[in-house]
Coordinates of C-alpha atoms and ligand atoms in Angstrom, one line a residue:
X1 CA -27.4 -136.7 -105.3
X2 CA -26.1 -137.2 -108.5
X3 CA -27.9 -135.3 -111.4
X4 CA -29.4 -138.3 -113.7
X5 CA -30.1 -137.8 -117.5
X6 CA -33.7 -137.3 -119.1
X7 CA -35.1 -139.7 -121.4
X8 CA -34.3 -136.9 -124.3
X9 CA -30.8 -137.1 -123.0
X10 CA -30.9 -140.9 -123.1
X11 CA -31.9 -141.2 -126.8
X12 CA -29.1 -138.5 -127.5
X13 CA -26.5 -140.3 -125.7
X14 CA -27.4 -143.4 -127.8
X15 CA -27.2 -141.5 -131.5
X16 CA -30.9 -141.7 -131.9
X17 CA -32.2 -139.2 -134.1
X18 CA -35.0 -136.4 -132.6
X19 CA -37.5 -137.8 -135.1
X20 CA -37.1 -141.7 -133.5
X21 CA -37.2 -139.5 -129.9
X22 CA -40.7 -138.2 -130.8
X23 CA -42.0 -141.3 -132.4
X24 CA -41.2 -143.2 -129.2
X25 CA -42.9 -140.2 -127.6
X26 CA -45.9 -141.0 -129.4
X27 CA -46.0 -144.7 -128.6
X28 CA -45.5 -143.8 -124.9
X29 CA -48.9 -141.5 -124.9
X30 CA -50.9 -144.2 -126.7
X31 CA -49.5 -146.9 -124.3
X32 CA -50.8 -144.6 -121.3
X33 CA -54.1 -144.5 -122.8
X34 CA -53.6 -141.0 -123.3
X35 CA -55.1 -138.5 -126.0
X36 CA -52.9 -137.5 -129.1
X37 CA -53.3 -133.7 -128.1
X38 CA -51.2 -135.2 -124.9
X39 CA -48.1 -135.9 -127.2
X40 CA -46.6 -132.1 -126.7
X41 CA -46.8 -133.0 -123.0
X42 CA -45.3 -136.2 -122.9
X43 CA -42.6 -135.1 -125.3
X44 CA -41.9 -131.7 -122.9
X45 CA -41.7 -134.3 -119.8
X46 CA -39.4 -136.8 -121.6
X47 CA -36.9 -133.8 -122.5
X48 CA -37.1 -132.0 -118.9
X49 CA -37.6 -134.9 -116.1
X50 CA -34.9 -136.8 -114.9
X51 CA -35.1 -140.4 -115.3
X52 CA -37.1 -141.6 -112.0
X53 CA -35.3 -144.0 -109.6
X54 CA -37.3 -147.4 -109.5
X55 CA -36.9 -149.9 -106.6
X56 CA -38.4 -153.0 -107.5
X57 CA -39.2 -155.6 -104.6
X58 CA -40.4 -159.0 -104.6
X59 CA -42.5 -160.8 -102.1
X60 CA -44.5 -164.0 -101.9
X61 CA -45.2 -164.5 -105.5
X62 CA -44.3 -166.9 -108.5
X63 CA -42.0 -164.1 -110.6
X64 CA -44.9 -164.7 -113.3
X65 CA -45.3 -160.5 -113.2
X66 CA -41.7 -160.0 -113.7
X67 CA -41.9 -162.6 -116.6
X68 CA -44.6 -160.9 -118.2
X69 CA -43.2 -157.7 -117.6
X70 CA -39.9 -158.7 -119.6
X71 CA -42.1 -159.4 -122.7
X72 CA -43.3 -156.1 -123.3
X73 CA -43.2 -155.1 -126.7
X74 CA -43.9 -151.3 -126.8
X75 CA -41.9 -150.1 -125.3
X76 CA -39.8 -153.0 -125.1
X77 CA -39.0 -154.1 -121.4
X78 CA -35.1 -153.5 -122.0
X79 CA -35.6 -150.0 -123.4
X80 CA -37.7 -149.0 -120.5
X81 CA -35.3 -150.3 -117.7
X82 CA -32.3 -149.2 -119.5
X83 CA -33.2 -145.7 -120.8
X84 CA -36.8 -144.7 -119.3
X85 CA -36.2 -145.2 -115.6
X86 CA -33.2 -145.7 -113.4
X87 CA -34.0 -149.3 -112.2
X88 CA -31.4 -149.3 -109.3
X89 CA -32.6 -152.3 -107.5
X90 CA -34.6 -155.5 -108.5
X91 CA -34.7 -158.7 -106.9
X92 CA -35.0 -160.9 -110.4
X93 CA -33.7 -158.3 -113.0
X94 CA -30.7 -156.8 -111.2
X95 CA -27.0 -158.8 -111.8
X96 CA -26.2 -158.2 -108.2
X97 CA -26.6 -160.1 -105.4
X98 CA -25.8 -160.6 -101.7
X99 CA -24.7 -158.1 -98.9
X100 CA -23.5 -155.6 -101.3
X101 CA -26.7 -155.8 -103.3
X102 CA -28.8 -155.3 -100.0
X103 CA -26.5 -152.2 -99.1
X104 CA -27.2 -150.7 -102.4
X105 CA -30.9 -151.0 -101.3
X106 CA -30.5 -149.0 -98.6
X107 CA -28.3 -146.6 -100.1
X108 CA -30.7 -145.9 -102.7
X109 CA -33.7 -145.5 -100.4
X110 CA -31.6 -143.0 -98.5
X111 CA -29.8 -141.1 -101.4
X112 CA -33.7 -140.6 -103.1
X113 CA -35.7 -140.3 -99.8
X114 CA -39.2 -139.3 -100.7
X115 CA -38.1 -139.6 -104.7
X116 CA -38.1 -142.8 -106.2
X117 CA -41.1 -145.0 -107.3
X118 CA -41.1 -148.4 -105.4
X119 CA -42.8 -151.4 -107.5
X120 CA -44.0 -154.1 -105.5
X121 CA -44.9 -157.6 -106.6
X122 CA -46.2 -160.6 -104.5
X123 CA -48.0 -160.7 -101.0
X124 CA -47.1 -160.6 -97.6
X125 CA -46.6 -163.6 -95.7
X126 CA -47.7 -162.8 -92.2
X127 CA -47.5 -166.1 -90.3
X128 CA -44.5 -167.3 -88.6
X129 CA -43.4 -163.9 -87.8
X130 CA -42.6 -163.7 -91.5
X131 CA -40.5 -166.3 -92.3
X132 CA -42.6 -167.8 -95.2
X133 CA -41.3 -165.1 -97.3
X134 CA -37.9 -163.7 -96.5
X135 CA -35.8 -161.0 -98.3
X136 CA -32.3 -160.0 -97.8
X137 CA -32.6 -162.0 -94.6
X138 CA -35.2 -160.2 -93.4
X139 CA -39.4 -160.9 -93.4
X140 CA -40.4 -159.4 -96.5
X141 CA -42.7 -157.0 -94.4
X142 CA -39.8 -155.4 -93.0
X143 CA -38.4 -154.9 -96.3
X144 CA -41.7 -153.7 -97.7
X145 CA -42.2 -151.0 -95.0
X146 CA -38.6 -149.7 -95.2
X147 CA -38.8 -149.2 -98.8
X148 CA -42.6 -147.9 -98.8
X149 CA -41.7 -145.3 -96.1
X150 CA -39.6 -143.0 -98.4
X151 CA -41.5 -143.8 -102.1
X152 CA -43.0 -141.0 -103.7
X153 CA -45.2 -143.5 -105.4
X154 CA -46.1 -147.2 -105.0
X155 CA -47.3 -149.6 -107.5
X156 CA -48.8 -152.9 -106.4
X157 CA -48.2 -155.1 -109.6
X158 CA -50.1 -158.3 -109.7
X159 CA -53.2 -159.8 -108.0
X160 CA -50.7 -161.2 -105.2
X161 CA -49.6 -157.6 -104.4
X162 CA -53.0 -156.4 -104.8
X163 CA -55.1 -158.7 -102.6
X164 CA -53.4 -161.6 -101.6
X165 CA -53.7 -163.6 -104.9
X166 CA -52.9 -167.4 -104.9
X167 CA -50.5 -166.8 -101.8
X168 CA -53.9 -166.3 -99.6
X169 CA -55.8 -169.0 -100.9
X170 CA -57.7 -170.9 -98.4
X171 CA -56.7 -172.0 -96.0
X172 CA -54.0 -169.3 -96.3
X173 CA -51.3 -171.2 -94.3
X174 CA -48.7 -168.4 -94.5
X175 CA -51.2 -165.8 -93.7
X176 CA -50.8 -163.7 -96.5
X177 CA -52.6 -160.3 -97.8
X178 CA -52.2 -157.6 -100.3
X179 CA -49.4 -154.9 -99.5
X180 CA -52.3 -152.3 -98.9
X181 CA -52.6 -153.5 -95.4
X182 CA -49.2 -152.6 -94.3
X183 CA -48.1 -149.6 -95.5
X184 CA -50.3 -147.0 -93.9
X185 CA -51.8 -144.1 -96.0
X186 CA -49.9 -144.0 -99.1
X187 CA -51.0 -143.7 -102.6
X188 CA -50.9 -147.1 -104.5
X189 CA -51.7 -147.8 -107.7
X190 CA -53.1 -151.3 -108.1
X191 CA -52.5 -153.4 -111.1
X192 CA -53.9 -156.5 -110.8
X193 CA -53.9 -159.9 -113.0
X194 CA -52.1 -163.0 -112.3
X195 CA -49.9 -161.8 -113.9
X196 CA -50.9 -158.5 -115.4
X197 CA -50.7 -157.8 -118.9
X198 CA -46.8 -156.7 -119.9
X199 CA -47.8 -153.7 -121.6
X200 CA -50.1 -152.3 -118.9
X201 CA -47.3 -152.7 -116.3
X202 CA -45.0 -150.4 -118.6
X203 CA -47.8 -148.3 -119.2
X204 CA -48.4 -147.5 -115.6
X205 CA -44.8 -146.8 -114.5
X206 CA -44.2 -144.7 -117.4
X207 CA -47.1 -142.6 -116.3
X208 CA -45.7 -142.1 -113.1
X209 CA -42.2 -141.6 -114.5
X210 CA -43.5 -139.0 -116.6
X211 CA -46.1 -137.0 -115.2
X212 CA -44.7 -137.8 -111.3
X213 CA -48.0 -138.6 -110.2
X214 CA -50.3 -141.8 -110.3
X215 CA -52.8 -141.9 -113.1
X216 CA -56.6 -141.6 -112.9
X217 CA -57.7 -144.7 -110.7
X218 CA -60.8 -146.2 -110.2
X219 CA -62.3 -146.9 -106.7
X220 CA -60.2 -150.1 -106.1
X221 CA -57.3 -147.8 -106.8
X222 CA -56.7 -149.2 -110.5
X223 CA -55.7 -147.5 -113.5
X224 CA -59.0 -146.2 -115.1
X225 CA -57.5 -146.6 -118.9
X226 CA -56.5 -150.1 -118.3
X227 CA -59.3 -151.6 -115.9
X228 CA -62.1 -149.4 -117.5
X229 CA -63.8 -152.4 -119.4
X230 CA -64.9 -156.1 -118.2
X231 CA -63.4 -158.6 -120.3
X232 CA -67.2 -159.3 -121.4
X233 CA -67.8 -155.6 -122.8
X234 CA -64.8 -156.1 -125.4
X235 CA -65.2 -159.7 -126.0
X236 CA -65.5 -160.7 -129.5
X237 CA -67.6 -163.7 -128.4
X238 CA -70.2 -161.4 -127.3
X239 CA -72.4 -161.8 -130.0
X240 CA -73.0 -165.3 -129.2
X241 CA -73.6 -164.6 -125.7
X242 CA -76.2 -161.8 -126.5
X243 CA -77.8 -164.4 -129.2
X244 CA -78.0 -167.2 -126.4
X245 CA -75.3 -169.5 -127.9
X246 CA -73.0 -171.3 -125.8
X247 CA -70.6 -174.0 -125.6
X248 CA -71.6 -176.7 -123.4
X249 CA -68.2 -178.5 -123.2
X250 CA -64.6 -177.6 -124.7
X251 CA -65.0 -180.1 -127.9
X252 CA -68.5 -179.8 -128.5
X253 CA -69.6 -178.1 -131.9
X254 CA -70.5 -174.7 -130.1
X255 CA -67.4 -174.8 -128.9
X256 CA -65.7 -175.4 -132.4
X257 CA -67.6 -172.8 -133.6
X258 CA -66.2 -170.1 -131.2
X259 CA -69.8 -169.5 -129.3
X260 CA -69.8 -168.1 -125.6
X261 CA -67.8 -169.8 -122.8
X262 CA -70.1 -168.5 -120.1
X263 CA -71.4 -171.8 -119.4
X264 CA -67.6 -173.3 -119.2
X265 CA -67.4 -170.8 -116.2
X266 CA -66.0 -167.7 -118.0
X267 CA -65.7 -164.6 -115.4
X268 CA -65.6 -162.2 -118.1
X269 CA -68.9 -160.4 -117.1
X270 CA -67.6 -159.8 -113.9
X271 CA -63.5 -159.0 -114.6
X272 CA -62.3 -155.9 -115.2
X273 CA -59.0 -155.9 -117.4
X274 CA -57.7 -155.0 -120.9
X275 CA -57.2 -158.5 -122.2
X276 CA -59.8 -157.9 -125.0
X277 CA -58.3 -154.9 -126.0
X278 CA -54.3 -155.1 -125.8
X279 CA -54.2 -159.0 -125.8
X280 CA -51.3 -160.8 -124.9
X281 CA -47.7 -161.5 -126.5
X282 CA -47.8 -158.6 -128.7
X283 CA -51.6 -158.8 -129.6
X284 CA -51.4 -162.1 -130.4
X285 CA -54.3 -163.8 -128.0
X286 CA -55.8 -164.2 -124.7
X287 CA -57.4 -166.7 -122.7
X288 CA -61.0 -166.6 -124.3
X289 CA -59.5 -166.4 -127.8
X290 CA -57.5 -169.7 -126.9
X291 CA -60.8 -171.3 -126.0
X292 CA -60.3 -170.9 -122.6
X293 CA -62.9 -169.0 -120.4
X294 CA -61.3 -166.3 -118.5
X295 CA -60.6 -167.7 -114.6
X296 CA -60.8 -163.9 -113.5
X297 CA -57.3 -163.5 -112.8
X298 CA -57.8 -159.8 -112.0
X299 CA -60.1 -160.4 -109.2
X300 CA -59.3 -160.0 -105.5
X301 CA -60.2 -164.0 -104.2
X302 CA -60.3 -165.5 -107.6
X303 CA -58.7 -168.8 -106.7
X304 CA -61.3 -169.0 -103.8
X305 CA -64.0 -168.7 -106.2
X306 CA -63.4 -172.2 -108.0
X307 CA -63.9 -174.5 -109.4
X308 CA -62.9 -172.3 -112.4
X309 CA -65.2 -174.8 -114.6
X310 CA -68.3 -173.6 -112.2
X311 CA -70.3 -171.1 -114.2
X312 CA -71.2 -167.3 -112.3
X313 CA -74.1 -168.4 -110.5
X314 CA -76.3 -165.8 -112.3
X315 CA -75.5 -162.7 -114.5
X316 CA -76.9 -159.4 -113.7
X317 CA -80.6 -158.9 -115.2
X318 CA -80.1 -162.1 -117.2
X319 CA -80.5 -164.7 -114.4
X320 CA -79.7 -168.2 -114.9
X321 CA -78.7 -168.7 -118.5
X322 CA -80.2 -172.4 -118.5
X323 CA -83.7 -170.8 -117.8
X324 CA -83.6 -168.6 -120.6
X325 CA -81.1 -169.9 -123.3
X326 CA -83.4 -171.0 -125.7
X327 CA -86.0 -167.8 -125.4
X328 CA -82.9 -165.5 -125.2
X329 CA -81.7 -167.2 -128.6
X330 CA -84.9 -166.4 -130.3
X331 CA -85.6 -162.9 -128.4
X332 CA -82.0 -161.5 -129.5
X333 CA -81.9 -162.9 -133.4
X334 CA -83.6 -159.8 -134.6
X335 CA -81.4 -157.2 -132.8
X336 CA -78.2 -159.2 -133.6
X337 CA -79.7 -158.5 -137.3
X338 CA -80.5 -154.9 -136.8
X339 CA -76.5 -154.5 -136.0
X340 CA -74.9 -156.3 -138.7
X341 CA -73.8 -159.6 -137.0
X342 CA -76.4 -161.7 -138.0
X343 CA -73.9 -163.1 -140.8
X344 CA -71.3 -164.1 -138.0
X345 CA -74.0 -165.6 -136.4
X346 CA -75.4 -167.5 -139.5
X347 CA -72.0 -168.7 -140.5
X348 CA -71.2 -169.9 -136.9
X349 CA -74.2 -171.9 -136.9
X350 CA -73.5 -173.6 -140.1
X351 CA -69.7 -174.2 -139.1
X352 CA -71.4 -175.5 -135.6
X353 CA -73.9 -177.9 -137.5
X354 CA -71.1 -178.9 -140.1
X355 CA -69.1 -179.9 -137.2
X356 CA -71.8 -181.9 -135.5
X357 CA -72.7 -183.5 -138.3
X358 CA -68.9 -184.6 -139.0
X359 CA -68.9 -185.8 -135.5
X360 CA -71.8 -188.0 -136.1
X361 CA -70.1 -189.2 -139.3
X362 CA -67.1 -190.0 -137.9
X363 CA -68.7 -191.9 -135.2
X364 CA -70.6 -193.8 -137.9
X365 CA -67.3 -194.7 -139.6
X366 CA -65.9 -196.2 -136.6
Ligands
LIG1 FE1 -49.0 -163.3 -108.3 FE2 -46.5 -161.9 -109.7 FE3 -49.6 -164.3 -110.0 FE4 -47.3 -164.9 -109.9 O1 -45.3 -161.3 -109.4 S1 -49.9 -162.3 -109.6 S2 -48.9 -165.3 -108.7 S3 -48.3 -164.6 -112.1 O2 -45.8 -164.0 -109.8 O3 -47.7 -162.4 -107.8
LIG2 FE1 -66.8 -163.5 -123.9 FE2 -67.0 -164.7 -121.4 FE3 -68.5 -162.7 -121.8 FE4 -68.8 -165.1 -123.2 S1 -69.2 -164.7 -120.8 S2 -69.3 -163.4 -124.2 S3 -66.9 -165.9 -123.4 S4 -66.4 -162.9 -121.8
LIG3 FE1 -57.0 -162.8 -116.4 FE2 -59.4 -163.0 -117.6 FE3 -57.5 -162.1 -118.8 S1 -58.1 -164.9 -116.6 S2 -55.8 -163.1 -118.5 S3 -58.3 -161.3 -116.9 S4 -59.2 -163.2 -119.9

């Protein structure tokens, strides 16, 4: 087995300074959700660990996960696949194809047995002897099991790989399911989302690459640093939820004023993901910010829990929002004021009233 370079050696080969390397390590530390005290450990790992071999396979999916991954900005996906890992095989990103490409997969599995990271996107299609999802001439299930056997760690990227996703939506004609059912007792990091956030994808693979072990996981196998909060916990519309101010339709005054989207079907109260913190497109926005309720894309079976415009039947101790709406608004206003959020609430209410009066005027003009 050839000796591969370390990340530090890769920086030097490209003529990059020690300062740039350290800055890169600091950025990686933060990306992985580690405290600044861990920077020295990241530097040490980046200096001494050979770049890990990664095999990245695709099952039954839409390729959205890779499309998301290549938009990672910190680190850049191009940096990650060219300089931070040794990506030996990827159905989408590799230049190779055909029989030589499939032979390369076999050689890589054998040469790095027990040492490579296996990244998997997409579900396993089981019906019709696997004919609904073939990979290199084999049912995807065979490719998955062959590659999983010698993997040091397995990352399931996307809700399809984690729990079947849209591929397993009722009536599930292809018999699709998440990969966990098919790879025995192997440790799997589950990174759900349809697709997952790009920086979450790079953060997880870099954790495994640098530390040679899985990041801390929750009871569903998700990395705690990225799936420790609900969308609802970090939502900037939360003061409106707490104040009982809800948009009733996509173009009403409440919607224009940025009120809570719960009544439009928002799944934020039951969905764990980092969209509210990291956001998408280099921190630019995320569904709730663009005016669309969270549809719970990181939840198992979310495609079967539609229509997405149907609101959650109830939310925790609050019960049915319809029954408590007005009372909640009054009761929570005092609390909102105490927390200094009243100005946001008042401004928004004024905005809503102004928008409402504009709408009335617009109607009168016609
Ligand atoms: Fe599924 Fe990913 Fe959704 Fe698509 O690889 S999680 S359908 S974004 O592509 O698998
Ligand atoms: Fe935000 Fe949705 Fe929660 Fe409302 S219900 S606060 S829009 S996450
Ligand atoms: Fe998905 Fe909800 Fe985030 S729909 S992208 S988990 S806001």
